[in-house]
Short mmCIF file of C-alpha atoms and ligand atoms in Angstrom, two decimals:
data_model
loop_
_atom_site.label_atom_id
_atom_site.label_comp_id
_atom_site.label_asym_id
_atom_site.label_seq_id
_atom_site.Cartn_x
_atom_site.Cartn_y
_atom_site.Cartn_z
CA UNK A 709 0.00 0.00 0.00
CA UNK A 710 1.11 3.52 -1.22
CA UNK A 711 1.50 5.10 2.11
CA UNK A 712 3.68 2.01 3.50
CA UNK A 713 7.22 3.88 5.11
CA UNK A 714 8.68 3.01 2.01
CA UNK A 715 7.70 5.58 0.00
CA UNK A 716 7.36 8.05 2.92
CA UNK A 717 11.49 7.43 3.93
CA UNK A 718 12.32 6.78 0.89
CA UNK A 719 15.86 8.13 0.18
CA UNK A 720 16.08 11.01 -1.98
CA UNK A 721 18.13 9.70 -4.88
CA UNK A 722 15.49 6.82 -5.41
CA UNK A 723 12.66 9.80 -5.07
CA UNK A 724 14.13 11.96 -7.51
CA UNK A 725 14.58 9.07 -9.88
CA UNK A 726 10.97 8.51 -9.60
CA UNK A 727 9.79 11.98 -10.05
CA UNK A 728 11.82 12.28 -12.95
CA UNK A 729 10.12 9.53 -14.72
CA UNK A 730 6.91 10.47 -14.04
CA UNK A 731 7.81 14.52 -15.04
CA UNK A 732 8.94 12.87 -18.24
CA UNK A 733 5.74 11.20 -19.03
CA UNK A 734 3.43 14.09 -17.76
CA UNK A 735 5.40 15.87 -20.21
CA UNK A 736 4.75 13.73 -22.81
CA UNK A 737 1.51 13.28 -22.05
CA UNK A 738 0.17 17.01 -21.86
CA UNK A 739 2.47 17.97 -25.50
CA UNK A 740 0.21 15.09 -26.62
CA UNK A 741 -2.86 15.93 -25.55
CA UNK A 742 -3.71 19.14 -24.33
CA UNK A 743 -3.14 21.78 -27.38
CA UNK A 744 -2.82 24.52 -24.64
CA UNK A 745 0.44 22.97 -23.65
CA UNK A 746 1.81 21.85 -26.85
CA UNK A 747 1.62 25.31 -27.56
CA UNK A 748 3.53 26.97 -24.82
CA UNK A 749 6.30 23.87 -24.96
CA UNK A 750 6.31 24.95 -28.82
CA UNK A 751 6.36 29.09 -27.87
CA UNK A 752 9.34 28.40 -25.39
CA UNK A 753 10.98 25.83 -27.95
CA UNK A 754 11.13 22.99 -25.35
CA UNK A 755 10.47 19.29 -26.80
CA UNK A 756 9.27 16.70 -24.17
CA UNK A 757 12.44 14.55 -24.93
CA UNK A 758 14.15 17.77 -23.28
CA UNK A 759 13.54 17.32 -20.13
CA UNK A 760 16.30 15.07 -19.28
CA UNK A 761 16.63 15.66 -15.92
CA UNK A 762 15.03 17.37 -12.70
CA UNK A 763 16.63 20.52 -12.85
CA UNK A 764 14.94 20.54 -16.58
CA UNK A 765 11.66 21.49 -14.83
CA UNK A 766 12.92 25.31 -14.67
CA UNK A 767 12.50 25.60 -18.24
CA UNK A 768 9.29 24.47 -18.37
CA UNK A 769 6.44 27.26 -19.09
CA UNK A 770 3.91 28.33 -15.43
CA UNK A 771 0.44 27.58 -15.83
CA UNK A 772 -2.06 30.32 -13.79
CA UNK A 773 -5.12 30.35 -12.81
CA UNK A 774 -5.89 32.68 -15.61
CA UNK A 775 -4.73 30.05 -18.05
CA UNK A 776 -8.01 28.02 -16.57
CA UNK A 777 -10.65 30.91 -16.64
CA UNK A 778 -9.43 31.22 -20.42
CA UNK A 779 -10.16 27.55 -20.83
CA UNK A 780 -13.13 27.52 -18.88
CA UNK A 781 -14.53 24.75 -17.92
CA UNK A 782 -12.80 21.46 -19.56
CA UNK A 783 -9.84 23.02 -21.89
CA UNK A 784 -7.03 21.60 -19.88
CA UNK A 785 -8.30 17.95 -19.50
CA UNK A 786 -5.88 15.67 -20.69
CA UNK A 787 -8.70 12.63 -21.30
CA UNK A 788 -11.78 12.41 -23.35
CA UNK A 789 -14.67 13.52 -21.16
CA UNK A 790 -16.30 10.11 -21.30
CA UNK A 791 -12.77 9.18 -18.93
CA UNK A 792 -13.76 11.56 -16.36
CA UNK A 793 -15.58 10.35 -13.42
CA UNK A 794 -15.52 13.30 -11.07
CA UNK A 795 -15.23 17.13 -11.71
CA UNK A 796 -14.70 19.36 -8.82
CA UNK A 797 -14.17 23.38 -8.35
CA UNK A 798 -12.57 25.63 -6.72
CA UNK A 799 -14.31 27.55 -3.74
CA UNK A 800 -13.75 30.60 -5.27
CA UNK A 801 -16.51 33.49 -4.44
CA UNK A 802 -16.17 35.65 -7.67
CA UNK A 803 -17.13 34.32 -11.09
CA UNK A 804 -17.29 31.44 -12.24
CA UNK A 805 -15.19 28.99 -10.62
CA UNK A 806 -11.80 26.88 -12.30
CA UNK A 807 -12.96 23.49 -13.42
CA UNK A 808 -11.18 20.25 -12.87
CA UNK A 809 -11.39 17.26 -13.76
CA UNK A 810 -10.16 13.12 -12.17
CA UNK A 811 -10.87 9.70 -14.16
CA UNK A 812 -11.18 6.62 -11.99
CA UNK A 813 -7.35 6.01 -11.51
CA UNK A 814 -7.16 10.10 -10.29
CA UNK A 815 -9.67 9.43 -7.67
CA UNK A 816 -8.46 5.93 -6.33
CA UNK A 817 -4.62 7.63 -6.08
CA UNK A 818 -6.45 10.51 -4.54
CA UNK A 819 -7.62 8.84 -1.95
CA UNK A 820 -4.37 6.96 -1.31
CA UNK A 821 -2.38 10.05 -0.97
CA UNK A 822 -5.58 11.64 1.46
CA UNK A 823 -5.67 7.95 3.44
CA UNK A 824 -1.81 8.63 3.79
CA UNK A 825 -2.15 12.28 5.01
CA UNK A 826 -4.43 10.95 7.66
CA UNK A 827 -2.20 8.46 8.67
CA UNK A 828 0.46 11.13 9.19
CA UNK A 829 -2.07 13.02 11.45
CA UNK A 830 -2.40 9.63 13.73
CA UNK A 831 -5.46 8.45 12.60
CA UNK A 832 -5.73 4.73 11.74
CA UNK A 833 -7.99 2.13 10.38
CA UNK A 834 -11.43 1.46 12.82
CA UNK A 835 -11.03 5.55 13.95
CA UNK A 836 -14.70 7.36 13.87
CA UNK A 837 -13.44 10.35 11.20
CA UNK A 838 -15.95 13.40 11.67
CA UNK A 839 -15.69 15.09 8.55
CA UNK A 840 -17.06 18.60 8.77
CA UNK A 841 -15.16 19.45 5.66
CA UNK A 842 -18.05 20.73 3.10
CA UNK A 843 -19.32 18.26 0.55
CA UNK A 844 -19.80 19.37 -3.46
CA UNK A 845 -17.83 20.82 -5.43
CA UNK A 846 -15.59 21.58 -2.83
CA UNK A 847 -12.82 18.83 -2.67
CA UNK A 848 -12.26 19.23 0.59
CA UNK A 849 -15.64 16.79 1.78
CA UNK A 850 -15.33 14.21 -0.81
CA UNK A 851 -11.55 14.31 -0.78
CA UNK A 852 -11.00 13.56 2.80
CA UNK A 853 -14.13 11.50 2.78
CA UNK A 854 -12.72 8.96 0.18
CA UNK A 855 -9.08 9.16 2.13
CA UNK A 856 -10.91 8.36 5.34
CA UNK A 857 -12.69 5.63 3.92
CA UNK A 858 -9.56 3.92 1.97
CA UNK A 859 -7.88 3.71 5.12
CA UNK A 860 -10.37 1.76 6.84
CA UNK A 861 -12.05 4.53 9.34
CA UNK A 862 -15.60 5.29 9.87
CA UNK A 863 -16.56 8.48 8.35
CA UNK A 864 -19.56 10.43 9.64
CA UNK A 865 -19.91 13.10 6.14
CA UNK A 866 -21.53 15.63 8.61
CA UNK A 867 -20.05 18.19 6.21
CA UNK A 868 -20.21 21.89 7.52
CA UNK A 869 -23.41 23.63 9.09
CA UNK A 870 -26.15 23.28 11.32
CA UNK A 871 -23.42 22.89 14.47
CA UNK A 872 -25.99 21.72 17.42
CA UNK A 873 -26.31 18.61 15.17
CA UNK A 874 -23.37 18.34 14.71
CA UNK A 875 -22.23 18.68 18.29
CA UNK A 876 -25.46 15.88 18.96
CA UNK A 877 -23.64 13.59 16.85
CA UNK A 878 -19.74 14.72 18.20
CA UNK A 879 -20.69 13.29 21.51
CA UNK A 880 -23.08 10.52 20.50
CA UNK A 881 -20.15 8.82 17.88
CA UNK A 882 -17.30 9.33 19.87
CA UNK A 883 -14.84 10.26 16.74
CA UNK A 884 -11.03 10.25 17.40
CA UNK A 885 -10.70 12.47 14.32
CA UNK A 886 -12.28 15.70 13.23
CA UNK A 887 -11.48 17.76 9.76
CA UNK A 888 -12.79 20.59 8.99
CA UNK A 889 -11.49 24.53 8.73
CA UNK A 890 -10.03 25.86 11.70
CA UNK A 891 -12.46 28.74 11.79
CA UNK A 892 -15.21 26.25 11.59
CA UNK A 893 -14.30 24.16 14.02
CA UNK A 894 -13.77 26.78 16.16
CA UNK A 895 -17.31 27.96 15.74
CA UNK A 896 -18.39 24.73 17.17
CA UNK A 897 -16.34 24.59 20.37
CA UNK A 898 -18.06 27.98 20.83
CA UNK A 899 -21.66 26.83 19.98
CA UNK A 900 -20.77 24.00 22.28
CA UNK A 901 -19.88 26.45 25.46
CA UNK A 902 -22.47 28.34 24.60
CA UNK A 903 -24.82 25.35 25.51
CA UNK A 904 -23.11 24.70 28.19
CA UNK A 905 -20.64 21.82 27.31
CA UNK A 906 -17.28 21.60 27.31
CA UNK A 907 -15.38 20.87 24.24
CA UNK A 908 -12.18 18.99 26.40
CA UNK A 909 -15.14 16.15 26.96
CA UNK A 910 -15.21 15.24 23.31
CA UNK A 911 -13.33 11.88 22.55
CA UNK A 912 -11.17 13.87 19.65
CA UNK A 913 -7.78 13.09 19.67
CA UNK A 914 -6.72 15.09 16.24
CA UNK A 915 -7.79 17.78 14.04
CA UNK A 916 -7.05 17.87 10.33
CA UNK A 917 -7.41 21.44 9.78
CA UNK A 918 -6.53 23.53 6.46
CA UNK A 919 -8.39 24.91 3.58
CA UNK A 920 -7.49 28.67 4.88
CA UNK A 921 -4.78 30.26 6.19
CA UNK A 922 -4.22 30.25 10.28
CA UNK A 923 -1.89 31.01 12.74
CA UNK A 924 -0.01 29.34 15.58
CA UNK A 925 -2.39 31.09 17.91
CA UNK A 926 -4.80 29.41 16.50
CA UNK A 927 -3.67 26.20 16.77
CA UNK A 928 -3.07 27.00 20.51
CA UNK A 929 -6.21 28.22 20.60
CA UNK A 930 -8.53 24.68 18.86
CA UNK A 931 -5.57 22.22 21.02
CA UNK A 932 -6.53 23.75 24.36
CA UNK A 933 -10.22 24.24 23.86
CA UNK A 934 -10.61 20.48 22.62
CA UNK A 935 -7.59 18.57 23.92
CA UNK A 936 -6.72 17.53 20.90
CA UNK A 937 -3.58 17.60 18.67
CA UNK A 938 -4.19 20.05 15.56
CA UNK A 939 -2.38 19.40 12.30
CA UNK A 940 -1.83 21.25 9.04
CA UNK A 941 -3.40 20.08 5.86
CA UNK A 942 -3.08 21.77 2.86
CA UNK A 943 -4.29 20.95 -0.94
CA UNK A 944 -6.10 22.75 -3.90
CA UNK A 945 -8.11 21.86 -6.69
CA UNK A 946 -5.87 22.74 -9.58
CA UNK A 947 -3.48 20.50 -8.17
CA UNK A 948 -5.74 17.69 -6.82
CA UNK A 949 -7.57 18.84 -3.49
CA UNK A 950 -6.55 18.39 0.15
CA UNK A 951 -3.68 16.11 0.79
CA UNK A 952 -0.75 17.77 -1.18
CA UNK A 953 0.82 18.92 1.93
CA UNK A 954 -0.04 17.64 5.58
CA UNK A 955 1.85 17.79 8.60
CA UNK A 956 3.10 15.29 11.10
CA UNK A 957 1.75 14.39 14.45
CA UNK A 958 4.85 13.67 16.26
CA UNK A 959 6.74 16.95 15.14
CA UNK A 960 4.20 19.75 13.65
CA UNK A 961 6.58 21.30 11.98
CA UNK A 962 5.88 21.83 8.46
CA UNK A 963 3.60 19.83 5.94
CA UNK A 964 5.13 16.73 4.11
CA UNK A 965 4.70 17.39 0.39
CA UNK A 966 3.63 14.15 -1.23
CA UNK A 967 6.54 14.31 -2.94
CA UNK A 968 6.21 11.20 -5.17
CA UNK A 969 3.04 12.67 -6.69
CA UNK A 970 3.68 16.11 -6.10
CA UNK A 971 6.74 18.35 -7.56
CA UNK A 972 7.42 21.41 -5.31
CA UNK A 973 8.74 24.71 -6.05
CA UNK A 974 8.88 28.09 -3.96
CA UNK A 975 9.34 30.98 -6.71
CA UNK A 976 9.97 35.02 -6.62
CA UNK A 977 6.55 36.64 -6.96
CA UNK A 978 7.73 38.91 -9.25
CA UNK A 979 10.86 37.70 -11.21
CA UNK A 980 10.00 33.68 -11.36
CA UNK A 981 13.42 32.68 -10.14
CA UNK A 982 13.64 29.64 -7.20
CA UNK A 983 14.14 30.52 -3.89
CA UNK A 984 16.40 28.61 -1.46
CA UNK A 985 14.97 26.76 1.52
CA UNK A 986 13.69 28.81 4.23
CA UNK A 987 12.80 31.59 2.15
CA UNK A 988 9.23 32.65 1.24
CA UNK A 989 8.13 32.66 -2.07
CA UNK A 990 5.10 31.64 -3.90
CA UNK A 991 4.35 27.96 -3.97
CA UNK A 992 4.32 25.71 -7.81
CA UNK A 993 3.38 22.54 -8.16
CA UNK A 994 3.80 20.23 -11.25
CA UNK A 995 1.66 16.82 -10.81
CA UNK A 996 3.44 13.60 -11.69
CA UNK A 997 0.85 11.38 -12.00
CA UNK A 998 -2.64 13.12 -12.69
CA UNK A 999 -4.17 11.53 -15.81
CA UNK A 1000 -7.19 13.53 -16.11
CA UNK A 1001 -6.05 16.96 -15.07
CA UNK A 1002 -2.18 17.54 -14.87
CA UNK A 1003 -0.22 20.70 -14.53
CA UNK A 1004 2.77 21.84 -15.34
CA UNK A 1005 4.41 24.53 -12.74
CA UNK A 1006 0.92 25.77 -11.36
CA UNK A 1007 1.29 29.17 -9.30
CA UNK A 1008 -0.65 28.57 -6.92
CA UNK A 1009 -0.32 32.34 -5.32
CA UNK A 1010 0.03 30.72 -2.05
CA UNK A 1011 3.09 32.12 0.28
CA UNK A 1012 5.36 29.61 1.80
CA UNK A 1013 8.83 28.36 2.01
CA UNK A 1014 10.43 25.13 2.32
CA UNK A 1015 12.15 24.00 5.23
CA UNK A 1016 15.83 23.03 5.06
CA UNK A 1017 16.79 19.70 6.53
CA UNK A 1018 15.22 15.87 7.26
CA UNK A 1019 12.40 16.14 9.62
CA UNK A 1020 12.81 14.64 12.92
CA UNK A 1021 9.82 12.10 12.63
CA UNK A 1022 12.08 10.25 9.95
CA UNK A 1023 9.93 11.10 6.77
CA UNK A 1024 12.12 12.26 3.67
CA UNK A 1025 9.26 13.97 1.93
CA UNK A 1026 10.48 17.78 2.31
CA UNK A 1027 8.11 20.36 4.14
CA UNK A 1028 6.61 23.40 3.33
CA UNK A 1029 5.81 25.94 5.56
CA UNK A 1030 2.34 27.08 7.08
CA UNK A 1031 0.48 29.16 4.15
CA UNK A 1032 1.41 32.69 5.17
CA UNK A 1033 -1.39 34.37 3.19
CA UNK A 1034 -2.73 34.26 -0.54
CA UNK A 1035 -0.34 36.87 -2.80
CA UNK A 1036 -4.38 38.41 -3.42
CA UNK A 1037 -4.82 39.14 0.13
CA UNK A 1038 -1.39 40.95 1.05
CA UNK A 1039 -2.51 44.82 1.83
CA UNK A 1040 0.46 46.67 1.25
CA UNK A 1041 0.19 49.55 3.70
CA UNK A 1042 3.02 52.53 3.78
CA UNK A 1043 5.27 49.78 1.90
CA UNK A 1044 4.60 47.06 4.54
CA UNK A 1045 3.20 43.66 2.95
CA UNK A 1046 0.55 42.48 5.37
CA UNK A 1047 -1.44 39.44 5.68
CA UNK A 1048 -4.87 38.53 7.45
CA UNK A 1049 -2.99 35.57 9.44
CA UNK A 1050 -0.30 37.70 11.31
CA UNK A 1051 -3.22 40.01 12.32
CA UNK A 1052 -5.18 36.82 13.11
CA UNK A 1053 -2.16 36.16 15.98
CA UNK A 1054 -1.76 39.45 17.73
CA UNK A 1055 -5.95 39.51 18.16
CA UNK A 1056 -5.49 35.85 19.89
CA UNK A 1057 -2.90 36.90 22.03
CA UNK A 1058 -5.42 39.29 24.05
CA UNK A 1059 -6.95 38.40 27.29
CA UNK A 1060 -10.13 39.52 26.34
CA UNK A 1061 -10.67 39.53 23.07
CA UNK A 1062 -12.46 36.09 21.53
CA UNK A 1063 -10.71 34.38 18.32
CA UNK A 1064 -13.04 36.55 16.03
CA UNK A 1065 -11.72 39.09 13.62
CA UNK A 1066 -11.82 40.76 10.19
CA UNK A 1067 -9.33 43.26 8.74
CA UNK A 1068 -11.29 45.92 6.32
CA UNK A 1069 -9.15 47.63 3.82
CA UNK A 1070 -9.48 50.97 2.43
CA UNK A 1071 -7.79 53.19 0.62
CA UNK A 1072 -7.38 56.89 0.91
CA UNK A 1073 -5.60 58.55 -1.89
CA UNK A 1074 -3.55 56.65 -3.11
CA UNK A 1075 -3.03 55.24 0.51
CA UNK A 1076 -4.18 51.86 1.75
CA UNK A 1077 -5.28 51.63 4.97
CA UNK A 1078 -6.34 48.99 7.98
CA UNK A 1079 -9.14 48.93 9.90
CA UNK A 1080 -9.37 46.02 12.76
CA UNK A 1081 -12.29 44.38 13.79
CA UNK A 1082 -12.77 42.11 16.51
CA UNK A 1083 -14.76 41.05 19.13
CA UNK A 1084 -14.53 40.95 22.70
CA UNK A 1085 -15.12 37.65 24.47
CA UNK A 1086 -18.37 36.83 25.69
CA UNK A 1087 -17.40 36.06 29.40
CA UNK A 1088 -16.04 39.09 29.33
CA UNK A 1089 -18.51 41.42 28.66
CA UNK A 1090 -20.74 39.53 31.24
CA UNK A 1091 -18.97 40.02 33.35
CA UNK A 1092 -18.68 43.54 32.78
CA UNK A 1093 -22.41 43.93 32.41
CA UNK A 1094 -22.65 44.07 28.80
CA UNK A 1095 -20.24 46.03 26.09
CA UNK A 1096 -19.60 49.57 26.33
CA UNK A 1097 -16.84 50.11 23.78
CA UNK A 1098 -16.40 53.72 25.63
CA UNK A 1099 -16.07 51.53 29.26
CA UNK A 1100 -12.42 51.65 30.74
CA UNK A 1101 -11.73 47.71 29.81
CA UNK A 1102 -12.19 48.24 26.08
CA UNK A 1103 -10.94 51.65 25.60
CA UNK A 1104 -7.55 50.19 27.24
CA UNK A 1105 -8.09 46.64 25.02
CA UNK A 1106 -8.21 48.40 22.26
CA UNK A 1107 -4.75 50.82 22.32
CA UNK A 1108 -3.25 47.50 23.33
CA UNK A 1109 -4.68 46.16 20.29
CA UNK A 1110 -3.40 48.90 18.16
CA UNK A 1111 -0.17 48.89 20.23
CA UNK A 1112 0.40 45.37 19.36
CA UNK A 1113 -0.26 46.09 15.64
CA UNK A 1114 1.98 48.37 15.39
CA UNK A 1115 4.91 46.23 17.50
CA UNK A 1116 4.31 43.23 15.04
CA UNK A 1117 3.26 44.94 11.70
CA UNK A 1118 5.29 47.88 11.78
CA UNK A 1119 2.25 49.93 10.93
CA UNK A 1120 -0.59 51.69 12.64
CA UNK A 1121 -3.86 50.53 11.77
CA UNK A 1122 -7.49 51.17 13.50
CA UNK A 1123 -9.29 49.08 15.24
CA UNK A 1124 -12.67 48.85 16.14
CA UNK A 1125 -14.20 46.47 19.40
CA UNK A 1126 -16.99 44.74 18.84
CA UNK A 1127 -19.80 43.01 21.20
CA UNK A 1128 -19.68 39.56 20.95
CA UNK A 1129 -21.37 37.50 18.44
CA UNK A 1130 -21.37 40.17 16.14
CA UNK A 1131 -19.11 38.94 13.44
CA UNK A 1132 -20.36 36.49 10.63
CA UNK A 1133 -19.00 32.81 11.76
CA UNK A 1134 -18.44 30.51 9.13
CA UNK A 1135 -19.29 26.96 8.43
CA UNK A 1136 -16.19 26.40 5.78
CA UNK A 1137 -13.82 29.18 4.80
CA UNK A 1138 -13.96 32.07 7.08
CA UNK A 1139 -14.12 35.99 5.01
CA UNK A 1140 -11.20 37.45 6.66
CA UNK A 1141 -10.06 40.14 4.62
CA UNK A 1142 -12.93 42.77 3.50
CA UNK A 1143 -11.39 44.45 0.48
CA UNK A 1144 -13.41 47.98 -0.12
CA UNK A 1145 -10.20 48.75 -2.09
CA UNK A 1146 -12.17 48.97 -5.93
CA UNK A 1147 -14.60 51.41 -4.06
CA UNK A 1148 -12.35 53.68 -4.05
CA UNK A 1149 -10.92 53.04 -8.07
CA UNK A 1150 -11.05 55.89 -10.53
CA UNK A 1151 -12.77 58.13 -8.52
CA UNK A 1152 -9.16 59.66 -8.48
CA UNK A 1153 -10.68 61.37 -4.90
CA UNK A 1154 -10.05 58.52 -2.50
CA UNK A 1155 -13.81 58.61 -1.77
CA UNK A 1156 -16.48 55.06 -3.26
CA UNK A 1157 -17.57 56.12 -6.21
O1 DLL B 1054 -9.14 24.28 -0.04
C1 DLL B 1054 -8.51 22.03 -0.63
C2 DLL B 1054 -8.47 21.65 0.79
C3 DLL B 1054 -9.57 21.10 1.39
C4 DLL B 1054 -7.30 21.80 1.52
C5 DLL B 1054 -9.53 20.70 2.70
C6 DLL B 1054 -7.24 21.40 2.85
C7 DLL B 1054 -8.35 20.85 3.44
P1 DLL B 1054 -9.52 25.07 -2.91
O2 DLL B 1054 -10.92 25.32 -2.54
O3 DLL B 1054 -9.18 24.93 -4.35
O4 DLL B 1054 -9.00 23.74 -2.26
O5 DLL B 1054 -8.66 26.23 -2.27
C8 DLL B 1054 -7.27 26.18 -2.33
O6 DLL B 1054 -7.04 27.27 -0.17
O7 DLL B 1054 -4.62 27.80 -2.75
C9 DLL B 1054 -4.85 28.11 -0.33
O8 DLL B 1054 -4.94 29.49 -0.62
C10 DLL B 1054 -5.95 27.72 0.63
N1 DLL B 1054 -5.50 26.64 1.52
C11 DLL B 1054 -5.68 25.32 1.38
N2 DLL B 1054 -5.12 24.67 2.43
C12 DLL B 1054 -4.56 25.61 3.24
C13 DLL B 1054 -3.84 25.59 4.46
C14 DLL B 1054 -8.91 23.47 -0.91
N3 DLL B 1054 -3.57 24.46 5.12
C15 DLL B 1054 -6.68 27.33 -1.56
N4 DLL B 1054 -3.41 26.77 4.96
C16 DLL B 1054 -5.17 27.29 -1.55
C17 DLL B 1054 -3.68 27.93 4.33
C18 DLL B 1054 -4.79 26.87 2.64
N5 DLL B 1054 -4.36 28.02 3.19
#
């Protein structure tokens, strides 16, 4: 079986020697068959019988996600349509959303690589799974579903939504697993003290959490308030779904790249060139072994970096970092790149505010600007006899709010208190960033047009 240690500790000459044969025949296969590639290979002069070895990949063409709206929705498959057993999408809010695409052979190795991941995690065959990931044409339901269920668990597909049933059904089956996105499962430890039960009671033992970007704080944050262990996952359509990346229950330190499916770069933004190890970049993958839908160095616009060196818990698969943000959501503010997810830390660091936020962007002039929004904790403002933003508690919260900002982002932003409950909570990807930025486009006054 395909996540036996050998593949996982494989050593690295044998791994390379396998990714190069199956670069070679992706190659191959997408000059072959997909006329979008055969024309960039011809554009950048590059045969398939080029690529001779790994460091070859370089001079392969990126694909973008603009390269899939323009071939919107099944331009890139690389099998006739009556091969293709599944199609999934991305999550995407605006527009339509980027199609793919997995024949029978895609799905079964999908669910090898996800049964893997979730062996990495600690879960094992005969584990209750509940999987609050949504189902449709999401992949993170059906994707972790499938895993869960080629590894021999028992999967409850709860999905996301309607949390008192699922909490019902939390205590009722006893799972050792959960998956689901952090901010989601979050929102049900807090529906569940909000009853009046406490989340350490639940029989969890890990979290598979992923699908958005979080923080260290907020792993702190789900561990404590469940008693669980809470580990990194990290996928995406174009590439497959989840299970490209997911991180190791006896170090948490970095995600393992599935490596023998997977090939990992970490580029400059701006000029394309590799970075070294332990410097962020922007994340590419090439698949090695998709039939239905592969790519060839996809930007993903994801921020990362690889970590240097073997991990401890013996795996050779290399690691990539925690998702710093989406290139999309970086405000730049002053000259300072920001992202949600190091705001997302500072606001869990406070006594008294709960795990809630969202950072509103603006612009003035030619100026952006950050407003903070977040939401004091619940016991505290009982306790206090309800929210008074212009009390002496939250005035003082909030300069330490802004003080901490400023200590950790090197810029001053607002921020605003909120009473609890106030903020939308999510049942699958949480809205952190609210961009009013095109508001405020061609007006040329810095007011919405
Ligand atoms: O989110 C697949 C997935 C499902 C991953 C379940 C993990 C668990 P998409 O909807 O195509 O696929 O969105 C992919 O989500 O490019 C990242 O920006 C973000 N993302 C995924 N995993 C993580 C993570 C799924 N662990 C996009 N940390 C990606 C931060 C993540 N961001």
């Amino acid at each position: 079986m395909i996540w036996q240690e050998e593949i996982e500790t494989m050593n690295r000459t044998g791994l390379e020697k396998l990714q190069l044969e199956r670069l070679q025949a992706t190659v191959a296969r997408v000059y072959q068959r997909v006329p979008f590639y055969r024309q960039k290979l011809d554009a950048a002069g590059l045969r398939p019988t080029e690529i001779r070895n790994l460091e070859d990949i370089h001079r392969l063409p990126f694909t973008r996600k603009s390269d899939l709206r323009e071939n919107y929705p099944f331009g890139l498959f690389a099998v006739d349509k009556k091969e293709v057993v599944r199609i999934h999408g991305s999550s995407g809010t605006r527009g339509k959303p980027t199609v793919v695409g997995y024949t029978r052979n895609d799905l079964a190795r999908w669910s090898e690589i996800v049964a893997r991941a979730i062996t990495i995690a600690g879960g094992r065959p005969g584990d209750v799974f509940h999987n609050a990931y949504g189902y449709g044409l999401f992949t993170g339901g059906l994707g972790l579903h499938y895993g869960a269920e080629r590894l021999g668990m028992s999967v409850v597909p709860i999905s996301g939504g309607n949390t008192p049933r699922q909490i019902m059904i939390l205590e009722d089956f006893q799972p050792r697993g959960i998956a689901g996105t952090p901010s989601y499962i979050l929102n049900i430890a807090e529906t569940m003290e909000q009853m009046g039960r406490d989340p350490r009671q639940t029989s969890l033992e890990y979290g598979i959490f992923g699908a958005e970007p979080w923080s260290e704080e907020m792993r702190r944050t789900l561990e404590d308030k469940f008693h669980l262990r809470a580990l990194d996952i990290y996928g995406l359509s174009e590439v497959m779904g989840p299970g490209v990346g997911m991180e190791c229950f006896e170090r948490q330190e970095g995600m393992h790249v599935a490596e023998d499916h997977f090939y990992v770069e970490v580029i400059h933004p701006l000029t394309g060139e590799n970075m070294p190890p332990g410097e962020l970049g922007e994340l590419v993958f090439t698949s090695l072994t998709k039939e239905a839908f592969p790519v060839l160095r996809y930007r993903t616009g994801d921020i990362a970096f690889l970590y240097p060196g073997k991990c401890g818990c013996g795996r050779t698969h290399l690691r990539m970092s925690r998702i710093k943000g989406r290139i999309d959501d970086m405000v730049i503010v002053r000259g300072v790149n920001v992202f949600p997810s190091e705001i997302e830390s500072v606001v869990m660091n406070h006594p008294i505010l709960s795990p809630y936020y969202q950072v509103e962007v603006t612009r003035q002039g030619t100026l952006d600007e950050i407003t903070v929004l977040a939401e004091v904790s619940d016991a505290v403002a009982k306790d206090q006899g309800g929210f008074n933003p212009e009390a002496d508690l939250f005035r003082r919260a909030r300069n330490e709010l802004k003080a901490a900002l400023r200590n950790t982002l090197l810029i001053s932003t607002e921020v605003t208190l909120l009473a609890p409950n106030t903020l939308p909570r999510s049942t699958g990807k949480a809205t952190r960033l609210v961009d009013h930025r095109h508001l405020y486009e061609d007006s040329g006054e810095g007011l919405p047009v």
